Coordinates of C-alpha atoms in Angstrom, one line a residue:
M1 CA 23.6 7.6 -36.9
N2 CA 26.1 4.6 -37.5
V3 CA 25.5 1.3 -38.3
A4 CA 26.2 -0.1 -34.9
S5 CA 23.7 2.3 -33.4
I6 CA 21.0 1.2 -35.7
K7 CA 21.3 -2.3 -35.1
F8 CA 21.3 -1.8 -31.4
G9 CA 18.1 0.0 -31.8
T10 CA 16.5 -2.3 -33.7
T11 CA 17.5 -4.9 -31.3
K12 CA 16.5 -2.7 -28.6
W13 CA 12.6 -2.6 -30.1
A14 CA 12.7 -6.1 -31.1
V15 CA 13.4 -7.1 -27.4
G16 CA 10.3 -4.6 -26.1
F17 CA 8.2 -5.8 -28.8
G18 CA 8.8 -9.6 -27.8
L19 CA 8.2 -8.8 -24.2
A20 CA 5.1 -6.9 -24.7
L21 CA 3.8 -9.6 -27.1
M22 CA 4.7 -12.6 -24.8
A23 CA 3.0 -10.9 -21.6
S24 CA -0.3 -10.3 -24.0
V25 CA -0.4 -14.1 -24.7
C26 CA 0.4 -15.2 -21.1
T27 CA -2.0 -12.7 -19.5
A28 CA -4.8 -13.7 -22.1
Q29 CA -5.5 -16.8 -19.8
V30 CA -6.1 -14.5 -16.7
P31 CA -9.4 -13.4 -16.6
P32 CA -10.2 -9.3 -16.4
V33 CA -10.0 -8.0 -13.1
T34 CA -13.4 -6.5 -13.6
Q35 CA -14.8 -10.3 -14.1
A36 CA -16.9 -10.9 -10.8
P37 CA -16.3 -14.3 -9.3
P38 CA -18.6 -17.4 -9.5
A39 CA -21.0 -17.4 -6.6
I40 CA -20.3 -20.2 -4.0
T41 CA -22.1 -21.4 -0.7
F42 CA -20.1 -20.2 2.2
N43 CA -19.3 -22.4 5.1
N44 CA -20.5 -21.4 8.6
W45 CA -18.2 -19.3 10.3
Q46 CA -16.7 -20.5 13.7
L47 CA -16.7 -18.7 16.6
V48 CA -13.2 -17.5 17.9
G49 CA -14.4 -15.6 21.1
P50 CA -14.8 -12.2 22.7
A51 CA -12.6 -9.5 21.2
G52 CA -13.1 -6.3 23.1
E53 CA -15.9 -4.3 21.7
A54 CA -16.5 -7.1 19.2
T55 CA -17.1 -10.9 18.7
Q56 CA -14.8 -12.4 16.5
Y57 CA -15.5 -15.3 14.2
S58 CA -13.3 -17.2 11.2
V59 CA -14.2 -18.7 7.8
S60 CA -12.5 -19.4 4.9
F61 CA -13.1 -19.9 1.2
Q62 CA -11.5 -21.1 -2.1
S63 CA -9.8 -18.5 -4.0
A64 CA -11.6 -18.2 -7.5
L65 CA -8.7 -17.8 -9.4
P66 CA -6.3 -20.6 -8.0
S67 CA -2.6 -20.5 -8.3
E68 CA 0.1 -23.5 -8.4
Y69 CA 0.3 -23.5 -4.8
A70 CA -2.6 -25.2 -2.9
V71 CA -2.2 -23.4 0.5
N72 CA -2.2 -19.9 -1.5
N73 CA -6.0 -21.2 -2.5
T74 CA -7.8 -20.9 0.8
V75 CA -8.5 -17.6 1.6
P76 CA -9.1 -17.0 5.6
L77 CA -11.2 -14.1 6.9
S78 CA -11.3 -12.8 10.5
V79 CA -14.4 -11.6 11.0
Y80 CA -15.6 -8.9 13.5
V81 CA -19.1 -8.1 14.8
P82 CA -19.8 -5.4 17.3
T83 CA -21.0 -6.7 20.5
A84 CA -23.4 -3.8 20.8
A85 CA -25.0 -4.2 17.3
K86 CA -28.7 -4.2 17.1
G87 CA -29.6 -5.5 13.6
P88 CA -27.7 -5.6 10.4
V89 CA -24.4 -3.3 10.6
P90 CA -21.8 -1.8 7.7
A91 CA -18.9 -3.7 7.2
V92 CA -15.4 -2.9 6.2
V93 CA -13.1 -5.2 4.3
V94 CA -9.5 -4.6 5.7
L95 CA -6.2 -5.8 3.9
H96 CA -2.7 -5.6 5.1
Y97 CA 0.5 -4.3 4.2
W98 CA 3.1 -6.3 2.0
G99 CA 5.3 -8.9 4.0
A100 CA 2.8 -8.9 6.8
T101 CA 3.9 -11.4 9.6
D102 CA 0.6 -11.0 11.6
L103 CA -2.6 -8.8 11.7
K104 CA -2.2 -6.9 14.7
V105 CA -2.7 -3.4 13.2
E106 CA -5.9 -4.9 11.4
R107 CA -7.3 -6.1 14.6
A108 CA -6.8 -3.2 16.2
L109 CA -8.8 -1.1 12.9
A110 CA -11.5 -3.7 13.7
L111 CA -12.0 -2.9 16.9
E112 CA -11.9 0.9 16.6
L113 CA -14.6 0.1 13.7
A114 CA -16.5 -2.1 16.2
R115 CA -16.7 1.0 18.6
K116 CA -18.6 2.8 15.9
N117 CA -20.9 0.1 15.2
I118 CA -19.4 -1.0 12.2
G119 CA -18.3 -4.8 11.3
C120 CA -15.1 -5.6 9.9
V121 CA -13.9 -8.3 7.8
V122 CA -9.9 -8.8 7.7
M123 CA -8.8 -10.6 4.6
T124 CA -5.2 -11.9 4.2
L125 CA -3.7 -11.4 0.8
P126 CA -1.9 -13.9 -1.5
Y127 CA 1.3 -15.6 -0.4
H128 CA 1.0 -14.3 2.8
L129 CA 0.7 -15.4 6.5
S130 CA -1.4 -18.6 6.1
R131 CA -1.3 -18.6 2.5
T132 CA 2.5 -18.6 2.2
P133 CA 3.9 -21.8 0.4
E134 CA 6.4 -23.8 2.1
G135 CA 10.1 -22.3 2.1
Y136 CA 9.2 -18.8 1.5
R137 CA 8.7 -15.7 4.1
S138 CA 5.2 -14.1 4.3
G139 CA 4.6 -11.9 0.9
A140 CA 8.0 -12.9 -1.1
L141 CA 5.6 -14.3 -3.8
A142 CA 3.3 -11.6 -3.8
V143 CA 5.6 -8.8 -5.7
Q144 CA 8.0 -10.2 -8.3
A145 CA 10.0 -9.0 -11.3
D146 CA 7.6 -10.5 -13.7
P147 CA 4.6 -8.5 -15.0
E148 CA 2.5 -11.4 -16.0
H149 CA 2.8 -12.4 -12.1
L150 CA 2.0 -9.3 -10.9
V151 CA -1.4 -9.2 -13.0
T152 CA -2.4 -12.5 -12.1
T153 CA -1.6 -12.0 -8.3
M154 CA -3.8 -8.6 -8.4
T155 CA -6.5 -10.0 -10.1
Q156 CA -6.5 -13.0 -7.7
S157 CA -6.3 -10.4 -4.9
V158 CA -9.4 -8.5 -6.2
M159 CA -11.2 -11.6 -6.9
D160 CA -10.6 -12.6 -3.5
V161 CA -12.0 -9.2 -2.2
R162 CA -15.1 -9.6 -4.2
R163 CA -15.8 -12.9 -2.8
A164 CA -15.2 -11.6 0.6
I165 CA -17.8 -9.4 -0.1
D166 CA -20.0 -12.3 -1.2
F167 CA -19.5 -13.4 2.0
I168 CA -20.7 -10.4 3.9
Q169 CA -23.9 -9.9 1.9
S170 CA -24.6 -13.7 2.7
R171 CA -24.7 -12.7 6.5
P172 CA -27.8 -11.4 8.2
E173 CA -25.4 -9.8 10.7
F174 CA -24.5 -7.1 8.0
D175 CA -25.8 -4.5 6.0
K176 CA -25.6 -5.7 2.5
N177 CA -25.8 -1.9 1.2
S178 CA -23.1 -0.6 3.4
I179 CA -19.7 -1.8 2.5
G180 CA -16.2 -0.4 2.5
V181 CA -12.7 -1.3 2.1
A182 CA -9.8 0.0 3.6
G183 CA -6.0 -1.0 2.9
T184 CA -2.7 0.0 3.9
S185 CA 0.2 0.1 1.4
L186 CA 0.0 -3.0 -0.8
G187 CA -3.2 -3.3 0.7
S188 CA -3.9 -0.2 -0.4
L189 CA -3.0 -1.1 -3.9
V190 CA -5.5 -3.9 -3.8
A191 CA -7.9 -1.8 -2.2
A192 CA -7.9 1.0 -5.0
L193 CA -8.5 -1.6 -7.7
S194 CA -11.3 -3.3 -5.8
F195 CA -12.8 0.0 -5.0
G196 CA -12.8 1.0 -8.9
V197 CA -14.3 -2.6 -10.2
E198 CA -16.6 -3.4 -7.6
P199 CA -19.7 -1.5 -7.6
R200 CA -20.8 -2.8 -4.1
I201 CA -17.9 -1.0 -2.2
R202 CA -19.2 2.3 -1.3
Y203 CA -16.6 3.9 0.2
A204 CA -12.7 3.4 0.9
A205 CA -9.9 4.4 2.8
F206 CA -6.2 4.2 1.6
V207 CA -3.2 4.4 4.2
L208 CA 0.3 4.9 2.4
G209 CA -1.4 4.1 -1.1
G210 CA -1.2 5.5 -4.5
V211 CA -1.7 4.5 -8.2
D212 CA 0.4 4.0 -11.4
L213 CA 1.9 1.0 -10.7
A214 CA 4.6 1.1 -13.4
R215 CA 5.8 4.5 -11.4
I216 CA 5.6 3.0 -8.1
I217 CA 7.7 -0.2 -9.4
W218 CA 10.3 2.3 -11.0
T219 CA 10.7 4.7 -8.2
S220 CA 10.3 2.8 -5.0
S221 CA 13.0 2.3 -2.6
R222 CA 11.1 -1.2 -1.4
V223 CA 11.7 -3.0 -4.9
V224 CA 15.5 -2.0 -6.0
A225 CA 16.1 -5.6 -6.9
E226 CA 13.0 -6.3 -8.7
R227 CA 13.4 -3.0 -10.9
E228 CA 16.9 -3.9 -12.0
T229 CA 15.8 -7.3 -13.0
L230 CA 13.3 -5.9 -15.1
R231 CA 15.8 -3.4 -16.7
S232 CA 18.0 -6.4 -17.4
A233 CA 15.5 -7.9 -19.0
G234 CA 14.6 -5.0 -21.5
Y235 CA 11.8 -3.3 -19.7
T236 CA 11.2 0.1 -19.5
E237 CA 9.0 2.2 -17.4
D238 CA 6.7 3.1 -20.4
L239 CA 6.6 -0.8 -21.1
L240 CA 5.7 -1.8 -18.0
R241 CA 2.8 0.2 -17.4
E242 CA 1.5 -0.9 -20.8
Q243 CA 1.6 -4.4 -19.4
L244 CA 0.4 -3.4 -16.3
R245 CA -2.6 -1.5 -17.4
P246 CA -5.1 -4.4 -17.0
I247 CA -4.7 -3.8 -13.1
E248 CA -3.9 -0.4 -13.1
P249 CA -6.5 1.3 -10.5
K250 CA -6.6 4.7 -11.9
E251 CA -8.2 3.1 -15.2
Y252 CA -11.3 2.2 -13.1
L253 CA -11.7 4.8 -10.5
S254 CA -13.5 7.3 -12.4
S255 CA -16.6 5.4 -11.9
K256 CA -16.7 6.2 -8.5
S257 CA -18.9 8.8 -6.9
P258 CA -17.1 12.0 -5.3
N259 CA -16.5 12.6 -1.6
S260 CA -16.5 8.6 -1.0
S261 CA -12.7 8.1 0.1
F262 CA -10.4 9.0 2.4
I263 CA -6.3 9.0 1.6
I264 CA -3.6 9.2 4.2
G265 CA -0.1 9.8 2.8
A266 CA 3.5 10.4 4.2
R267 CA 5.4 13.6 2.9
Y268 CA 8.7 12.1 2.8
D269 CA 7.4 8.6 1.6
T270 CA 9.8 6.7 -0.8
V271 CA 8.0 3.3 -0.8
I272 CA 4.9 4.4 -2.3
P273 CA 6.2 7.7 -3.5
R274 CA 4.3 10.9 -2.7
A275 CA 3.7 11.5 -6.6
A276 CA 1.9 8.1 -6.7
T277 CA -0.3 9.3 -3.8
M278 CA -0.9 12.6 -5.2
E279 CA -2.1 10.6 -8.4
L280 CA -4.6 8.7 -6.3
I281 CA -5.9 12.1 -4.8
E282 CA -6.5 13.7 -8.4
A283 CA -8.0 10.5 -9.4
L284 CA -10.8 10.7 -6.5
P285 CA -12.6 14.0 -6.6
G286 CA -13.6 15.1 -3.2
A287 CA -11.3 12.7 -1.1
K288 CA -10.7 13.8 2.2
T289 CA -7.0 13.8 2.6
L290 CA -4.4 13.7 5.6
W291 CA -0.7 14.0 5.5
M292 CA 2.0 12.8 7.9
D293 CA 5.3 14.3 8.4
T294 CA 7.2 10.9 8.0
G295 CA 8.0 8.6 5.5
H296 CA 6.9 5.0 4.9
Y297 CA 7.2 3.3 8.0
G298 CA 6.7 6.5 10.1
G299 CA 3.1 5.8 10.8
V300 CA 4.2 3.5 13.8
F301 CA 4.6 6.5 15.8
V302 CA 0.9 7.5 15.4
E303 CA -0.8 4.2 14.8
N304 CA -3.2 4.6 17.1
K305 CA -4.2 8.3 15.6
I306 CA -4.5 6.6 12.1
L307 CA -6.9 4.0 13.0
R308 CA -9.1 6.1 15.0
E309 CA -9.1 8.8 11.7
V310 CA -10.2 5.9 9.7
S311 CA -12.9 4.6 11.5
K312 CA -14.3 8.1 12.1
F313 CA -14.2 8.3 8.3
F314 CA -16.2 5.1 8.0
A315 CA -18.9 6.0 10.8
S316 CA -19.3 9.4 9.2
K317 CA -19.9 8.0 5.9
F318 CA -22.4 5.6 6.9
T319 CA -24.3 7.7 9.0
A320 CA -24.4 10.6 6.3
T321 CA -22.6 12.9 8.7
D322 CA -19.6 15.2 7.6
Y323 CA -16.2 14.3 8.5
Q324 CA -13.4 16.6 8.3
P325 CA -9.9 15.3 8.8
P326 CA -7.4 17.0 10.9
A327 CA -5.1 19.6 9.0
N328 CA -2.1 17.6 9.6
L329 CA -0.9 14.2 11.5
H330 CA 1.9 15.0 13.4
A331 CA 4.5 12.6 13.8
P332 CA 8.3 13.1 14.5
T333 CA 10.3 12.8 11.2
V334 CA 13.0 10.4 12.1
R335 CA 16.0 9.9 9.8
L336 CA 18.3 7.1 9.4
G337 CA 21.3 7.5 7.4
A338 CA 25.4 8.0 7.3
D339 CA 27.3 11.1 6.9
L340 CA 30.8 12.3 5.5
A341 CA 32.6 15.4 6.5
T342 CA 35.6 17.2 6.8
G343 CA 37.4 16.6 9.8
T344 CA 35.6 13.7 11.1
G345 CA 35.2 11.4 8.1
F346 CA 32.8 8.9 7.9
D347 CA 30.0 7.8 10.5
I348 CA 26.4 6.5 10.7
A349 CA 23.9 8.5 12.1
A350 CA 20.3 8.5 13.2
G351 CA 17.9 11.4 14.7
L352 CA 15.0 14.1 14.2
D353 CA 14.4 16.9 11.6
L354 CA 14.3 20.2 13.6
I355 CA 13.5 22.0 10.3
R356 CA 11.6 19.7 7.9
P357 CA 12.4 20.0 4.0
K358 CA 9.3 20.8 1.7
N359 CA 10.7 18.7 -0.9
D360 CA 13.9 16.4 -2.0
R361 CA 16.0 19.6 -2.7
S362 CA 14.8 21.9 0.0
L363 CA 16.8 23.2 3.2
F364 CA 16.3 21.0 6.5
M365 CA 18.1 20.6 9.8
S366 CA 18.7 17.4 11.5
L367 CA 19.8 16.5 15.2
L368 CA 21.6 13.5 15.0
V369 CA 23.5 10.8 17.2
S370 CA 26.1 8.8 16.0
P371 CA 28.7 6.7 17.4
R372 CA 31.1 9.4 18.2
G373 CA 28.5 11.4 19.7
P374 CA 25.9 14.1 19.0
R375 CA 25.8 16.3 15.9
A376 CA 23.4 18.3 13.8
F377 CA 23.2 18.7 9.8
L378 CA 22.0 21.6 8.2
G379 CA 22.0 21.5 4.5
Q380 CA 19.9 21.1 1.4
G381 CA 19.1 18.0 -0.7
V382 CA 20.6 17.6 -4.1
D383 CA 19.2 14.0 -5.2
R384 CA 17.0 11.5 -3.6
G385 CA 18.6 10.6 -0.3
V386 CA 21.5 12.7 -0.7
A387 CA 22.0 16.0 0.5
V388 CA 25.0 18.4 1.1
G389 CA 25.6 21.1 3.9
V390 CA 27.4 21.7 7.2
I391 CA 27.7 19.2 9.9
F392 CA 28.0 20.3 13.4
T393 CA 30.0 18.3 15.9
T394 CA 31.0 18.8 19.8
K395 CA 34.6 19.4 18.2
Q396 CA 33.9 21.6 14.7
P397 CA 32.1 22.2 11.9
G398 CA 32.8 20.8 8.8
I399 CA 31.4 20.7 5.2
G400 CA 29.8 17.4 4.7
V401 CA 27.5 15.0 2.9
L402 CA 24.5 13.2 4.3
W403 CA 23.1 10.1 2.9
S404 CA 19.6 9.1 4.4
T405 CA 16.2 8.1 4.5
V406 CA 13.0 9.0 6.3
L407 CA 11.2 6.3 8.3

């Protein structure tokens, strides 16, 4: 090894050590995620009005871990009580996805739960919706290329969830011992961490979620810019994993009872990669599982089915009955991308998979449409999002490359 390489290796080690030391000092001021928020007295809820099978109320409280933005420190709750309720009912805390601009999906789940005599509390995550600081879009400050900020924001999120549970237990309308949590995407990550550290949460449902936050950040198609910023600052996946350890869900999930969770994953997810979802399943023995033949966003095609299955899961758990999810949640595998073929050149394309791939490097066939007309691709994946094969057009077949992603 020459002198230059020794110097480079020493410098790289020093940068990594310095980053780790700096992060440990900065996060030391953040309370451990296992710390319960101090008890508070909640304001009385306000009636919003009838909402299908439920009556909706609103209430808010101050976050137990305030940030520098005052607007982010007020946590709004939308509360749904089944109109047919007689006596205290179970309740589920529902958490939305990253960048949400409304709570339509969460409201729809609340009504599905109400049909099964289960209450619901929809909580707005930090830096989203009404908690968004002026000048930013919803969720823009929630996930940044800054491990210290990620630790703080996830800790705030979990403390907010635990305070929402305090609110549930303060209301006579809810059964204090029958509480669940459900989340989608980012909401699922927060739900997993909350489930791990909060003993009062008995059951949990995770839609498009996973564990190993460092792996997700290092491989997700949703945080490419953030990942490159981290790399430029000297981070590696292992260093990031060490710094995110205080908020890593799988560090805490071993305390949960078997058969207490339900996980819905997408086979072709590149936002929360399938490997991260598989790790979540492994961390929760006996978890019920359901897979969609889609990517991260394809659940929109079967949204109502997803919500019904989640509500069925909680209804079965709160009534001590058995729940068996479907063998598969059938949904179209929609592919978007571009191709380059001999004879036709470059073109953008979108379509449906007729033969679905088993993994990133297996054979598949897609029926596509493009500005130049219909076409079909038959080929094999060679790398994430890249496949080689034969492209059939109305004129002639050609050898080509397809760059694509599954919704």
